[in-house]
mmCIF file with all atom_site columns, C-alpha atoms in Angstrom:
data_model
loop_
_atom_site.group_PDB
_atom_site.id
_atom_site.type_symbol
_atom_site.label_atom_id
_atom_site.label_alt_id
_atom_site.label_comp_id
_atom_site.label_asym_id
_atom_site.label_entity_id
_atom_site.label_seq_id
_atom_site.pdbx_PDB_ins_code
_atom_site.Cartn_x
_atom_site.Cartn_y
_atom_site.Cartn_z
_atom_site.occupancy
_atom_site.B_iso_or_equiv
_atom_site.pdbx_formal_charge
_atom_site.auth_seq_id
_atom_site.auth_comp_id
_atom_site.auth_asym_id
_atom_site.auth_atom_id
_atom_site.pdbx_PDB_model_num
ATOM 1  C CA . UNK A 1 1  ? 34.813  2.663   3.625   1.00 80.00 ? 23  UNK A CA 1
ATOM 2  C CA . UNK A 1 2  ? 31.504  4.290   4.978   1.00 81.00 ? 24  UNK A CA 1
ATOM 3  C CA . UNK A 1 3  ? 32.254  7.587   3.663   1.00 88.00 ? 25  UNK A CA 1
ATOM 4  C CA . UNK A 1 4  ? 32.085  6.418   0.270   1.00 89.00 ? 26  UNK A CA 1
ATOM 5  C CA . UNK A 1 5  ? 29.142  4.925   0.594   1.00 91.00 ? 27  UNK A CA 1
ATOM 6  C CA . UNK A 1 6  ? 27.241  7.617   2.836   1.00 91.00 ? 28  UNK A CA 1
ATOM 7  C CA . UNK A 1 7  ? 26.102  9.987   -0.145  1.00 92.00 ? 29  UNK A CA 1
ATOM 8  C CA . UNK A 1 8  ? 24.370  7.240   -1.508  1.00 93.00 ? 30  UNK A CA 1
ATOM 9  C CA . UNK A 1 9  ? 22.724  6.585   1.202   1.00 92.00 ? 31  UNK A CA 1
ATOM 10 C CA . UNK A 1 10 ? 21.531  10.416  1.688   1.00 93.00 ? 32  UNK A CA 1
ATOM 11 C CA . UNK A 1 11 ? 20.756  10.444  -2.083  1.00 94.00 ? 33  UNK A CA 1
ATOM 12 C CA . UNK A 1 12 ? 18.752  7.311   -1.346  1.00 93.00 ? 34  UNK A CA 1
ATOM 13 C CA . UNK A 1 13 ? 16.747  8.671   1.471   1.00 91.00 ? 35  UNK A CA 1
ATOM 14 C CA . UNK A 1 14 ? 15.816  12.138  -0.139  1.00 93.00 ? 36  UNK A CA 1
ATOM 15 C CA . UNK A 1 15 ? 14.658  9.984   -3.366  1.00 89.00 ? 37  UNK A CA 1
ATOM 16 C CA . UNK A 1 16 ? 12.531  8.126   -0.965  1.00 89.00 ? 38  UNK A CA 1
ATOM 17 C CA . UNK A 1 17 ? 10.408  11.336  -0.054  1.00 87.00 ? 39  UNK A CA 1
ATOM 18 C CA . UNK A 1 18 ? 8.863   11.319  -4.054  1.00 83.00 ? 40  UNK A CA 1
ATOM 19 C CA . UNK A 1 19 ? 7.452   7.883   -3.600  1.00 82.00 ? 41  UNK A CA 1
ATOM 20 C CA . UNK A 1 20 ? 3.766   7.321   -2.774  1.00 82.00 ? 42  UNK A CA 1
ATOM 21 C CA . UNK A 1 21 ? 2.695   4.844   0.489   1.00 86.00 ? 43  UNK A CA 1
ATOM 22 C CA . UNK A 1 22 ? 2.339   1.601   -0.860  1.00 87.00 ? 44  UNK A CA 1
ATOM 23 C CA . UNK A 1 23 ? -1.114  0.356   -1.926  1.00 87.00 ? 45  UNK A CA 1
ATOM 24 C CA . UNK A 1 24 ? -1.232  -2.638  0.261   1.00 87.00 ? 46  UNK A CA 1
ATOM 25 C CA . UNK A 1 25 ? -0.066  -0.593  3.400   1.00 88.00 ? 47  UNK A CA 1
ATOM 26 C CA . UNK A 1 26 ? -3.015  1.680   2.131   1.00 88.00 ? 48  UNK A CA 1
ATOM 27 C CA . UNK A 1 27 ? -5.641  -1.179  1.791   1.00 87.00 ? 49  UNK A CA 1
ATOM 28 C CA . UNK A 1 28 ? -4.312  -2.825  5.108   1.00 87.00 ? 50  UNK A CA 1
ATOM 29 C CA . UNK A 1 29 ? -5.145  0.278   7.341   1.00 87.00 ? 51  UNK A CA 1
ATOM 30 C CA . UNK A 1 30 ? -8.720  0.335   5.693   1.00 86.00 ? 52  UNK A CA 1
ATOM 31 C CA . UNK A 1 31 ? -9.203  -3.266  6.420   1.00 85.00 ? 53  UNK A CA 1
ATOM 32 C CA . UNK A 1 32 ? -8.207  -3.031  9.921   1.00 84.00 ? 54  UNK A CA 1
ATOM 33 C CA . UNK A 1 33 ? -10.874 0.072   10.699  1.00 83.00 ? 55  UNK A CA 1
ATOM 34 C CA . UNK A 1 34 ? -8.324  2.553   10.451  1.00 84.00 ? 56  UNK A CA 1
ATOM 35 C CA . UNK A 1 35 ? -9.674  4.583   7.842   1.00 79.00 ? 57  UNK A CA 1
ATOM 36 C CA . UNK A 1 36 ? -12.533 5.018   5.370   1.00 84.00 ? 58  UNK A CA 1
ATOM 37 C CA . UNK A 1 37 ? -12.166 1.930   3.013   1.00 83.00 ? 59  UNK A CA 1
ATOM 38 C CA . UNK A 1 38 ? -13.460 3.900   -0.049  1.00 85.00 ? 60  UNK A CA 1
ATOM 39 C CA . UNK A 1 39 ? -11.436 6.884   0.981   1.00 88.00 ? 61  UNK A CA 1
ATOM 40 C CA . UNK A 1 40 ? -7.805  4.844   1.260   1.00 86.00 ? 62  UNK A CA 1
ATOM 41 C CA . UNK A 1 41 ? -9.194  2.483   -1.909  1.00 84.00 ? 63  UNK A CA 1
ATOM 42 C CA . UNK A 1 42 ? -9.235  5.532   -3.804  1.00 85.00 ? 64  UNK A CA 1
ATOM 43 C CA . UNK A 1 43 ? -5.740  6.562   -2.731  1.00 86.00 ? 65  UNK A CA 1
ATOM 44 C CA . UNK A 1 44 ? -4.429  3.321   -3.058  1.00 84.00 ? 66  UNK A CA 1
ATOM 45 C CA . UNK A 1 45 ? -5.540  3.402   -7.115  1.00 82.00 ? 67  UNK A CA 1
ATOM 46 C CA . UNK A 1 46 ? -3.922  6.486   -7.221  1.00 84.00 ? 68  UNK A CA 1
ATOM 47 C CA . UNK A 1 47 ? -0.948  5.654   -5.833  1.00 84.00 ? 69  UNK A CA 1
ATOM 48 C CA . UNK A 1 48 ? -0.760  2.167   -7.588  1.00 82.00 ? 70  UNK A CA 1
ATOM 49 C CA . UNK A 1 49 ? -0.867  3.807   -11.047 1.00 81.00 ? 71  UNK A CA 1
ATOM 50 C CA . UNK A 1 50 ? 1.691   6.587   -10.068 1.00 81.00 ? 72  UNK A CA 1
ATOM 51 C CA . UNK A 1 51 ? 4.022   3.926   -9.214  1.00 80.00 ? 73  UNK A CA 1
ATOM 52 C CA . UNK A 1 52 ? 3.023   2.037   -12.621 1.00 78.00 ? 74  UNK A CA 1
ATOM 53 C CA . UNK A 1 53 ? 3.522   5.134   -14.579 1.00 78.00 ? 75  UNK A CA 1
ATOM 54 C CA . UNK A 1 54 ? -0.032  4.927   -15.705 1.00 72.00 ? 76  UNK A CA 1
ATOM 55 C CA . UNK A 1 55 ? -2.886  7.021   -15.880 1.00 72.00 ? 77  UNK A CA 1
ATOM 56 C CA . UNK A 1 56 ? -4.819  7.706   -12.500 1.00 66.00 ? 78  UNK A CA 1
ATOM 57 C CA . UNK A 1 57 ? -8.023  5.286   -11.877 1.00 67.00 ? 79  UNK A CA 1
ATOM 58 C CA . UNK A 1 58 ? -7.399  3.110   -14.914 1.00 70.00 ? 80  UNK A CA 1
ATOM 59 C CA . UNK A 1 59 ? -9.437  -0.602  -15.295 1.00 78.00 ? 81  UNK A CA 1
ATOM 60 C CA . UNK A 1 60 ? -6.010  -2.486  -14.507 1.00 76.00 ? 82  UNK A CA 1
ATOM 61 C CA . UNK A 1 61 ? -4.758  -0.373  -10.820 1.00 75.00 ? 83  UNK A CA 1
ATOM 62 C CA . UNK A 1 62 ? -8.523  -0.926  -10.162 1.00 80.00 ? 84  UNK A CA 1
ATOM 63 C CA . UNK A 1 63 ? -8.780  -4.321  -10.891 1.00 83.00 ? 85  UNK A CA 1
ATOM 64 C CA . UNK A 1 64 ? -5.378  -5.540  -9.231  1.00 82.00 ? 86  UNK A CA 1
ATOM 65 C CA . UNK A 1 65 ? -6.573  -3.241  -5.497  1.00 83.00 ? 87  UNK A CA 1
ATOM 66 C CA . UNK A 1 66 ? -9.462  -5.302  -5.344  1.00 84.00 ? 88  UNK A CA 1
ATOM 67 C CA . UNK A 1 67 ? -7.956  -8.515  -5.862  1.00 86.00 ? 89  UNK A CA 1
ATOM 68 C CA . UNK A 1 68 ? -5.410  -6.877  -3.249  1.00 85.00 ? 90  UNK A CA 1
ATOM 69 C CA . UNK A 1 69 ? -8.492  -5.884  -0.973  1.00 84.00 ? 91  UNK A CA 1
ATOM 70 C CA . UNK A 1 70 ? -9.540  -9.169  -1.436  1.00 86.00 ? 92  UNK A CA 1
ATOM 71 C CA . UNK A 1 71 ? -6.559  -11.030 -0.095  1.00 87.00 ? 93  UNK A CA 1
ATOM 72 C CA . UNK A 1 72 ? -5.745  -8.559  2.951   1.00 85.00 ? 94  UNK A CA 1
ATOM 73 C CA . UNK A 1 73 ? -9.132  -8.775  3.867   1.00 84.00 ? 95  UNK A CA 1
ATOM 74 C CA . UNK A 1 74 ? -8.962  -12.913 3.963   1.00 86.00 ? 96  UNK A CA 1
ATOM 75 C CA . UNK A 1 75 ? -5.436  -13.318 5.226   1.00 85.00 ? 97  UNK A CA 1
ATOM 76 C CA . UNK A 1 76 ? -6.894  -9.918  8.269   1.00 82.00 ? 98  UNK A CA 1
ATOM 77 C CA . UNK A 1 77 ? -9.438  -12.287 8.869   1.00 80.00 ? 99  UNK A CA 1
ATOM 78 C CA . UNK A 1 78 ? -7.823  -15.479 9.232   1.00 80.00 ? 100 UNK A CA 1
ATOM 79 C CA . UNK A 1 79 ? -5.075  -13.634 11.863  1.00 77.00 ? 101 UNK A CA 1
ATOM 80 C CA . UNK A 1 80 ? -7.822  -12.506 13.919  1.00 73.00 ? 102 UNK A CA 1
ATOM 81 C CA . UNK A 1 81 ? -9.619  -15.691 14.256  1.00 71.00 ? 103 UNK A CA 1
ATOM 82 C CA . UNK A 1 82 ? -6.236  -17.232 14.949  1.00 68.00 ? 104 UNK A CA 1
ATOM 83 C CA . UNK A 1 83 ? -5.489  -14.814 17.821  1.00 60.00 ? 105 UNK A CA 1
ATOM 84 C CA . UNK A 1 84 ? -9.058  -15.504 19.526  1.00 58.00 ? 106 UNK A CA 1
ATOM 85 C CA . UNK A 1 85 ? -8.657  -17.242 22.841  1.00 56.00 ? 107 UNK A CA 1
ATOM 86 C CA . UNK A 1 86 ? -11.522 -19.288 24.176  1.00 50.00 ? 108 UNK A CA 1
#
């Protein structure tokens, strides 16, 4: 019963190496002061529209990162004022 289904899972996994890191992930490290925010906002765009099929830094991937920039940044903020002490 798991041998049938054990190629699929390989297939599965090897198909996973084409796909680009998500765009929130991407925004999220920014946000925290991981990275550049302009550097991973651009690569989030980029990575947005590859998985939209569109064309690279088009008004619509741009528009939906910064309302996505937007929210991580709020909901970031909220955590960390939750998790003060004092």
């Amino acid at each position: 019963m798991y041998g049938c289904s054990a190629p699929f899972a390989l297939l599965m996994g090897i198909g996973m190496w084409s796909l680009p890191p998500s765009p929130r992930w991407l925004i999220l490290k920014a946000v925290q002061g991981k990275a550049s925010l302009q550097e991973y906002k651009e690569k989030a765009i980029i990575a947005l529209s590859k998985l939209r099929g569109r064309t690279p830094c088009d008004e619509a991937s741009e528009k939906q990162i910064e309302d996505t920039l937007t929210s991580v940044k709020s909901a970031y903020m909220e955590q960390e004022s939750e998790g003060n002490v004092g």
